Amino acid sequence: MINFDEELDKFKPALELEEVEDAIYAYASKDITEILDEMVQELKKEREKQVK
Amino acid sequence: MMVEGTVYRKIKNTSLAMYNEGLERAREHDLSSAEQLLKGSVRFDKGNVQARNLLGLVHLEMGEPAAAVRQWILSKNMQQDGNRAVVFLGMLEKDHSKLEKWNQAVKHYNQALRHVRLGSLDLAILQLRKAQQLNPKFVRAHGLMALCLGKTGQLQQAKKELQKVLELDGGNLLASRWLREMEHAEENRPKNRPLQEVKEKVLDEKKHTRQIMVNQSVQQFVAVVLGVVIGISVMAFLVTPGALNDRDARIGSLTTQVEGLESKNIRLEAEVRTLETQLEEKRGELEALGETYGDQSSYASQLKTVATVFGHYLRGNNEETVDAALAVEDARIQDPLLLELLAEVRGKVYPPAAQTAYNQGYALYNSRRYEEAIPLLEKSRKIAVDQRYSDDALYYLARCHQLLGRTDMAVSLFEQLLVDYPDSNMRNYTNNFLSQLKN
């Protein structure tokens, strides 16, 4: 049976044109490559600390 | 770049694969799936401008211009030269009034959402109607409208909204699911309808009446045609029994005469033979007459079927109109005016019915309900085979049979697709499956 409140939660506000600029400035999304890069760098730093 | 070359290439390839799949779904007008795949594509590789550009197009098609603009600006920032995003932004800039209309639609949608969260469903519905007037292709507005109408007991209207969602976004699983649940709820509805549903039914009927009053020219034609139908029906059904009774009476009379002469054992055997010859001739003529009236009876029944088609059409019962129109055997209709009117009605009701049947069938296919999908996809193909999705309907019909283990049927349908739609974008998939099935 359709649960109104549950289904309603799935509806989020849509972006308006006036909000596009802010949305772009707020865009700090990293893709998978950058995330993996960060993970590799962190692992390297931890290894260097262990060696010391 | 710290990530090893192989891993980096795999990530890029994944992004490309998701883009390709998203492109396929967009071509099939399965916008929800395309959106998810393309978002995934740019998550793997944010520099994939093709995926980003296509994502923008999908957003625009779903009625969300700001989301589209955002993607294209991000795309343009990543690559200035040779980037279609620049062209898309330019086109939007030129058609500023349309862009503003669509933006207003979004504002009304957002206002409606606020009303819904505060429990004011009537106000939400008003806002959503405005949103739909400004942009009839705004998928989310139709979805939210369906939810509000369903909550206020207006199930028939809610179903129509969900059907609109599926017309715009063929693979919208939420809409498919709701439609199924609403239909299930309708079947189990108690007999005492709430006042709201009775009101809705009356409003529906009034709307049908308005539709009838609008279609004046078709009404005039049909009035003439119905007059012809009634006239011929009267002729066929009143005259025919009379003619047949006449025939029986004549045969009986002549037979009596012959028997009488024979029993008297007279020398007039030649006369008896003459009378026998005349009897045979009469019998032949009257049987021919019976065949004629037999044909007329069948013709009258075809005319009645055509009148049924028009009757449903005038009342706005599109589904019944389609079913009735499919039942008419055109070869039995001799009147060119009737055929012309029939073609006009079919031209109006067949395309949307074929689209709806395809959308529903495709949604069931996606839900792996292949047995249920088959009759809908077949219906779509029966009604129309020249629509932009007709090759897709045939493809998914073949796939259903394939997945149900009916190899011969699947092969036959795949081969038909290659012959009937040589330019289909499902050609490669079809060839692959045919190779698999034949080996």
Short mmCIF file of C-alpha atoms in Angstrom, two decimals, chain B residues 94-282:
data_model
loop_
_atom_site.label_atom_id
_atom_site.label_comp_id
_atom_site.label_asym_id
_atom_site.label_seq_id
_atom_site.Cartn_x
_atom_site.Cartn_y
_atom_site.Cartn_z
CA LYS B 94 18.11 32.83 -26.98
CA ASP B 95 14.81 31.36 -25.80
CA HIS B 96 14.77 33.27 -22.55
CA SER B 97 10.99 33.47 -22.25
CA LYS B 98 10.61 29.70 -22.37
CA LEU B 99 13.41 29.30 -19.85
CA GLU B 100 11.66 31.72 -17.52
CA LYS B 101 8.34 29.85 -17.93
CA TRP B 102 10.00 26.58 -17.00
CA ASN B 103 11.69 28.22 -14.05
CA GLN B 104 8.33 29.50 -12.86
CA ALA B 105 7.00 25.95 -13.12
CA VAL B 106 9.77 24.84 -10.77
CA LYS B 107 8.88 27.62 -8.32
CA HIS B 108 5.25 26.50 -8.29
CA TYR B 109 6.38 22.91 -7.75
CA ASN B 110 8.57 23.94 -4.80
CA GLN B 111 5.68 25.95 -3.35
CA ALA B 112 3.42 22.93 -3.77
CA LEU B 113 5.94 20.81 -1.90
CA ARG B 114 5.88 23.29 0.97
CA HIS B 115 2.07 23.15 1.05
CA VAL B 116 2.13 19.36 1.08
CA ARG B 117 4.52 19.26 4.03
CA LEU B 118 2.15 21.60 5.89
CA GLY B 119 -0.78 19.34 5.08
CA SER B 120 -2.55 21.72 2.64
CA LEU B 121 -3.10 19.33 -0.23
CA ASP B 122 -5.71 21.45 -2.03
CA LEU B 123 -3.32 24.39 -2.21
CA ALA B 124 -0.56 22.05 -3.36
CA ILE B 125 -2.77 20.76 -6.16
CA LEU B 126 -3.49 24.33 -7.31
CA GLN B 127 0.23 25.11 -7.43
CA LEU B 128 0.97 21.89 -9.28
CA ARG B 129 -1.71 22.68 -11.91
CA LYS B 130 0.05 26.00 -12.53
CA ALA B 131 3.37 24.21 -12.80
CA GLN B 132 1.91 21.77 -15.33
CA GLN B 133 0.39 24.56 -17.41
CA LEU B 134 3.77 26.28 -17.62
CA ASN B 135 5.64 23.08 -18.41
CA PRO B 136 3.57 19.98 -19.27
CA LYS B 137 6.75 17.87 -19.38
CA PHE B 138 7.70 18.46 -15.75
CA VAL B 139 7.90 14.86 -14.56
CA ARG B 140 8.23 15.52 -10.82
CA ALA B 141 5.18 17.78 -10.86
CA HIS B 142 3.07 15.00 -12.34
CA GLY B 143 4.43 12.56 -9.78
CA LEU B 144 3.69 14.82 -6.82
CA MET B 145 0.27 15.59 -8.27
CA ALA B 146 -0.46 11.86 -8.42
CA LEU B 147 0.51 11.52 -4.77
CA CYS B 148 -1.74 14.43 -3.72
CA LEU B 149 -4.69 13.23 -5.79
CA GLY B 150 -4.28 9.70 -4.46
CA LYS B 151 -4.21 10.99 -0.90
CA THR B 152 -7.41 12.97 -1.46
CA GLY B 153 -9.19 9.94 -2.88
CA GLN B 154 -9.19 11.05 -6.52
CA LEU B 155 -7.82 7.76 -7.77
CA GLN B 156 -8.85 8.06 -11.42
CA GLN B 157 -7.15 11.45 -11.74
CA ALA B 158 -4.12 10.12 -9.88
CA LYS B 159 -3.85 7.23 -12.32
CA LYS B 160 -3.97 9.65 -15.25
CA GLU B 161 -1.10 11.62 -13.72
CA LEU B 162 0.94 8.45 -13.28
CA GLN B 163 0.27 7.50 -16.87
CA LYS B 164 1.53 10.93 -17.92
CA VAL B 165 4.69 10.29 -15.90
CA LEU B 166 5.22 7.03 -17.75
CA GLU B 167 4.62 8.71 -21.11
CA LEU B 168 7.35 11.24 -20.31
CA ASP B 169 9.66 8.88 -18.43
CA GLY B 170 9.08 5.33 -19.59
CA GLY B 171 11.14 3.60 -16.95
CA ASN B 172 9.86 5.50 -13.94
CA LEU B 173 9.60 2.59 -11.51
CA LEU B 174 7.93 4.68 -8.83
CA ALA B 175 5.06 5.54 -11.16
CA SER B 176 4.76 1.92 -12.34
CA ARG B 177 4.65 0.72 -8.77
CA TRP B 178 2.05 3.27 -7.68
CA LEU B 179 -0.11 2.53 -10.70
CA ARG B 180 -0.09 -1.15 -9.82
CA GLU B 181 -0.92 -0.44 -6.19
CA MET B 182 -3.72 1.93 -7.12
CA GLU B 183 -5.22 -0.60 -9.49
CA HIS B 184 -4.97 -3.22 -6.77
CA ALA B 185 -6.63 -0.86 -4.27
CA GLU B 186 -9.39 -0.17 -6.79
CA GLU B 187 -10.15 -3.85 -7.17
CA ASN B 188 -10.47 -4.23 -3.41
CA ARG B 189 -12.47 -1.05 -2.88
CA PRO B 190 -15.67 -1.52 -0.76
CA LYS B 191 -19.03 -0.87 -2.46
CA ASN B 192 -19.95 2.21 -0.37
CA ARG B 193 -17.83 4.83 -2.05
CA PRO B 194 -16.82 7.89 -0.10
CA LEU B 195 -18.44 11.12 -1.17
CA GLN B 196 -15.17 12.36 -2.67
CA GLU B 197 -15.01 9.45 -5.15
CA VAL B 198 -18.67 9.92 -6.17
CA LYS B 199 -17.90 13.60 -6.70
CA GLU B 200 -14.85 12.66 -8.74
CA LYS B 201 -16.96 10.30 -10.89
CA VAL B 202 -19.53 13.03 -11.51
CA LEU B 203 -16.77 15.48 -12.40
CA ASP B 204 -15.27 12.87 -14.73
CA GLU B 205 -18.63 12.42 -16.43
CA LYS B 206 -19.05 16.17 -16.78
CA LYS B 207 -15.60 16.34 -18.32
CA HIS B 208 -16.62 13.60 -20.76
CA THR B 209 -19.73 15.56 -21.62
CA ARG B 210 -17.60 18.63 -22.32
CA GLN B 211 -15.38 16.52 -24.57
CA ILE B 212 -18.46 15.35 -26.45
CA MET B 213 -19.70 18.90 -26.94
CA VAL B 214 -16.35 20.05 -28.25
CA ASN B 215 -16.08 17.53 -31.11
CA GLN B 216 -18.82 19.04 -33.27
CA SER B 217 -17.64 18.08 -36.74
CA VAL B 218 -17.18 14.40 -35.87
CA GLN B 219 -20.61 14.41 -34.23
CA GLN B 220 -22.25 15.65 -37.43
CA PHE B 221 -20.60 12.95 -39.52
CA VAL B 222 -21.53 10.28 -37.03
CA ALA B 223 -25.15 11.45 -36.95
CA VAL B 224 -25.34 10.83 -40.71
CA VAL B 225 -23.58 7.51 -40.40
CA LEU B 226 -25.79 6.32 -37.56
CA GLY B 227 -28.78 7.17 -39.71
CA VAL B 228 -27.39 4.93 -42.43
CA VAL B 229 -26.66 2.21 -39.88
CA ILE B 230 -30.18 2.31 -38.50
CA GLY B 231 -31.65 2.28 -42.02
CA ILE B 232 -29.65 -0.70 -43.17
CA SER B 233 -30.16 -2.51 -39.87
CA VAL B 234 -33.92 -2.11 -40.26
CA MET B 235 -33.68 -3.41 -43.81
CA ALA B 236 -31.51 -6.35 -42.89
CA PHE B 237 -33.34 -7.37 -39.77
CA LEU B 238 -36.92 -6.72 -40.80
CA VAL B 239 -36.85 -7.59 -44.48
CA THR B 240 -34.60 -10.63 -44.25
CA PRO B 241 -36.87 -12.76 -42.06
CA GLY B 242 -39.79 -11.76 -44.31
CA ALA B 243 -37.92 -12.77 -47.46
CA LEU B 244 -36.86 -16.04 -45.90
CA ASN B 245 -40.44 -16.73 -44.81
CA ASP B 246 -41.56 -15.96 -48.35
CA ARG B 247 -39.10 -18.42 -49.69
CA ASP B 248 -40.24 -21.17 -47.33
CA ALA B 249 -43.89 -20.53 -48.21
CA ARG B 250 -43.18 -20.68 -51.95
CA ILE B 251 -41.21 -23.89 -51.72
CA GLY B 252 -43.96 -25.43 -49.61
CA SER B 253 -46.61 -24.39 -52.12
CA LEU B 254 -44.81 -25.73 -55.18
CA THR B 255 -44.00 -28.99 -53.42
CA THR B 256 -47.68 -29.47 -52.61
CA GLN B 257 -48.60 -28.94 -56.25
CA VAL B 258 -46.13 -31.50 -57.48
CA GLU B 259 -47.21 -34.07 -54.93
CA GLY B 260 -50.83 -33.54 -55.83
CA LEU B 261 -50.22 -34.16 -59.52
CA GLU B 262 -48.18 -37.27 -58.89
CA SER B 263 -50.74 -38.77 -56.59
CA LYS B 264 -53.43 -38.44 -59.27
CA ASN B 265 -51.32 -40.59 -61.65
CA ILE B 266 -52.12 -38.54 -64.70
CA ARG B 267 -50.69 -38.77 -68.17
CA LEU B 268 -49.17 -35.30 -67.69
CA GLU B 269 -45.74 -36.60 -66.68
CA ALA B 270 -44.19 -34.04 -69.02
CA GLU B 271 -46.11 -31.37 -67.17
CA VAL B 272 -44.84 -32.79 -63.89
CA ARG B 273 -41.31 -32.69 -65.21
CA THR B 274 -41.82 -29.09 -66.32
CA LEU B 275 -43.12 -28.15 -62.93
CA GLU B 276 -40.19 -29.87 -61.27
CA THR B 277 -37.84 -27.83 -63.44
CA GLN B 278 -39.59 -24.62 -62.48
CA LEU B 279 -39.39 -25.61 -58.81
CA GLU B 280 -35.66 -26.09 -59.08
CA GLU B 281 -35.23 -22.73 -60.76
CA LYS B 282 -37.23 -20.98 -58.06
#
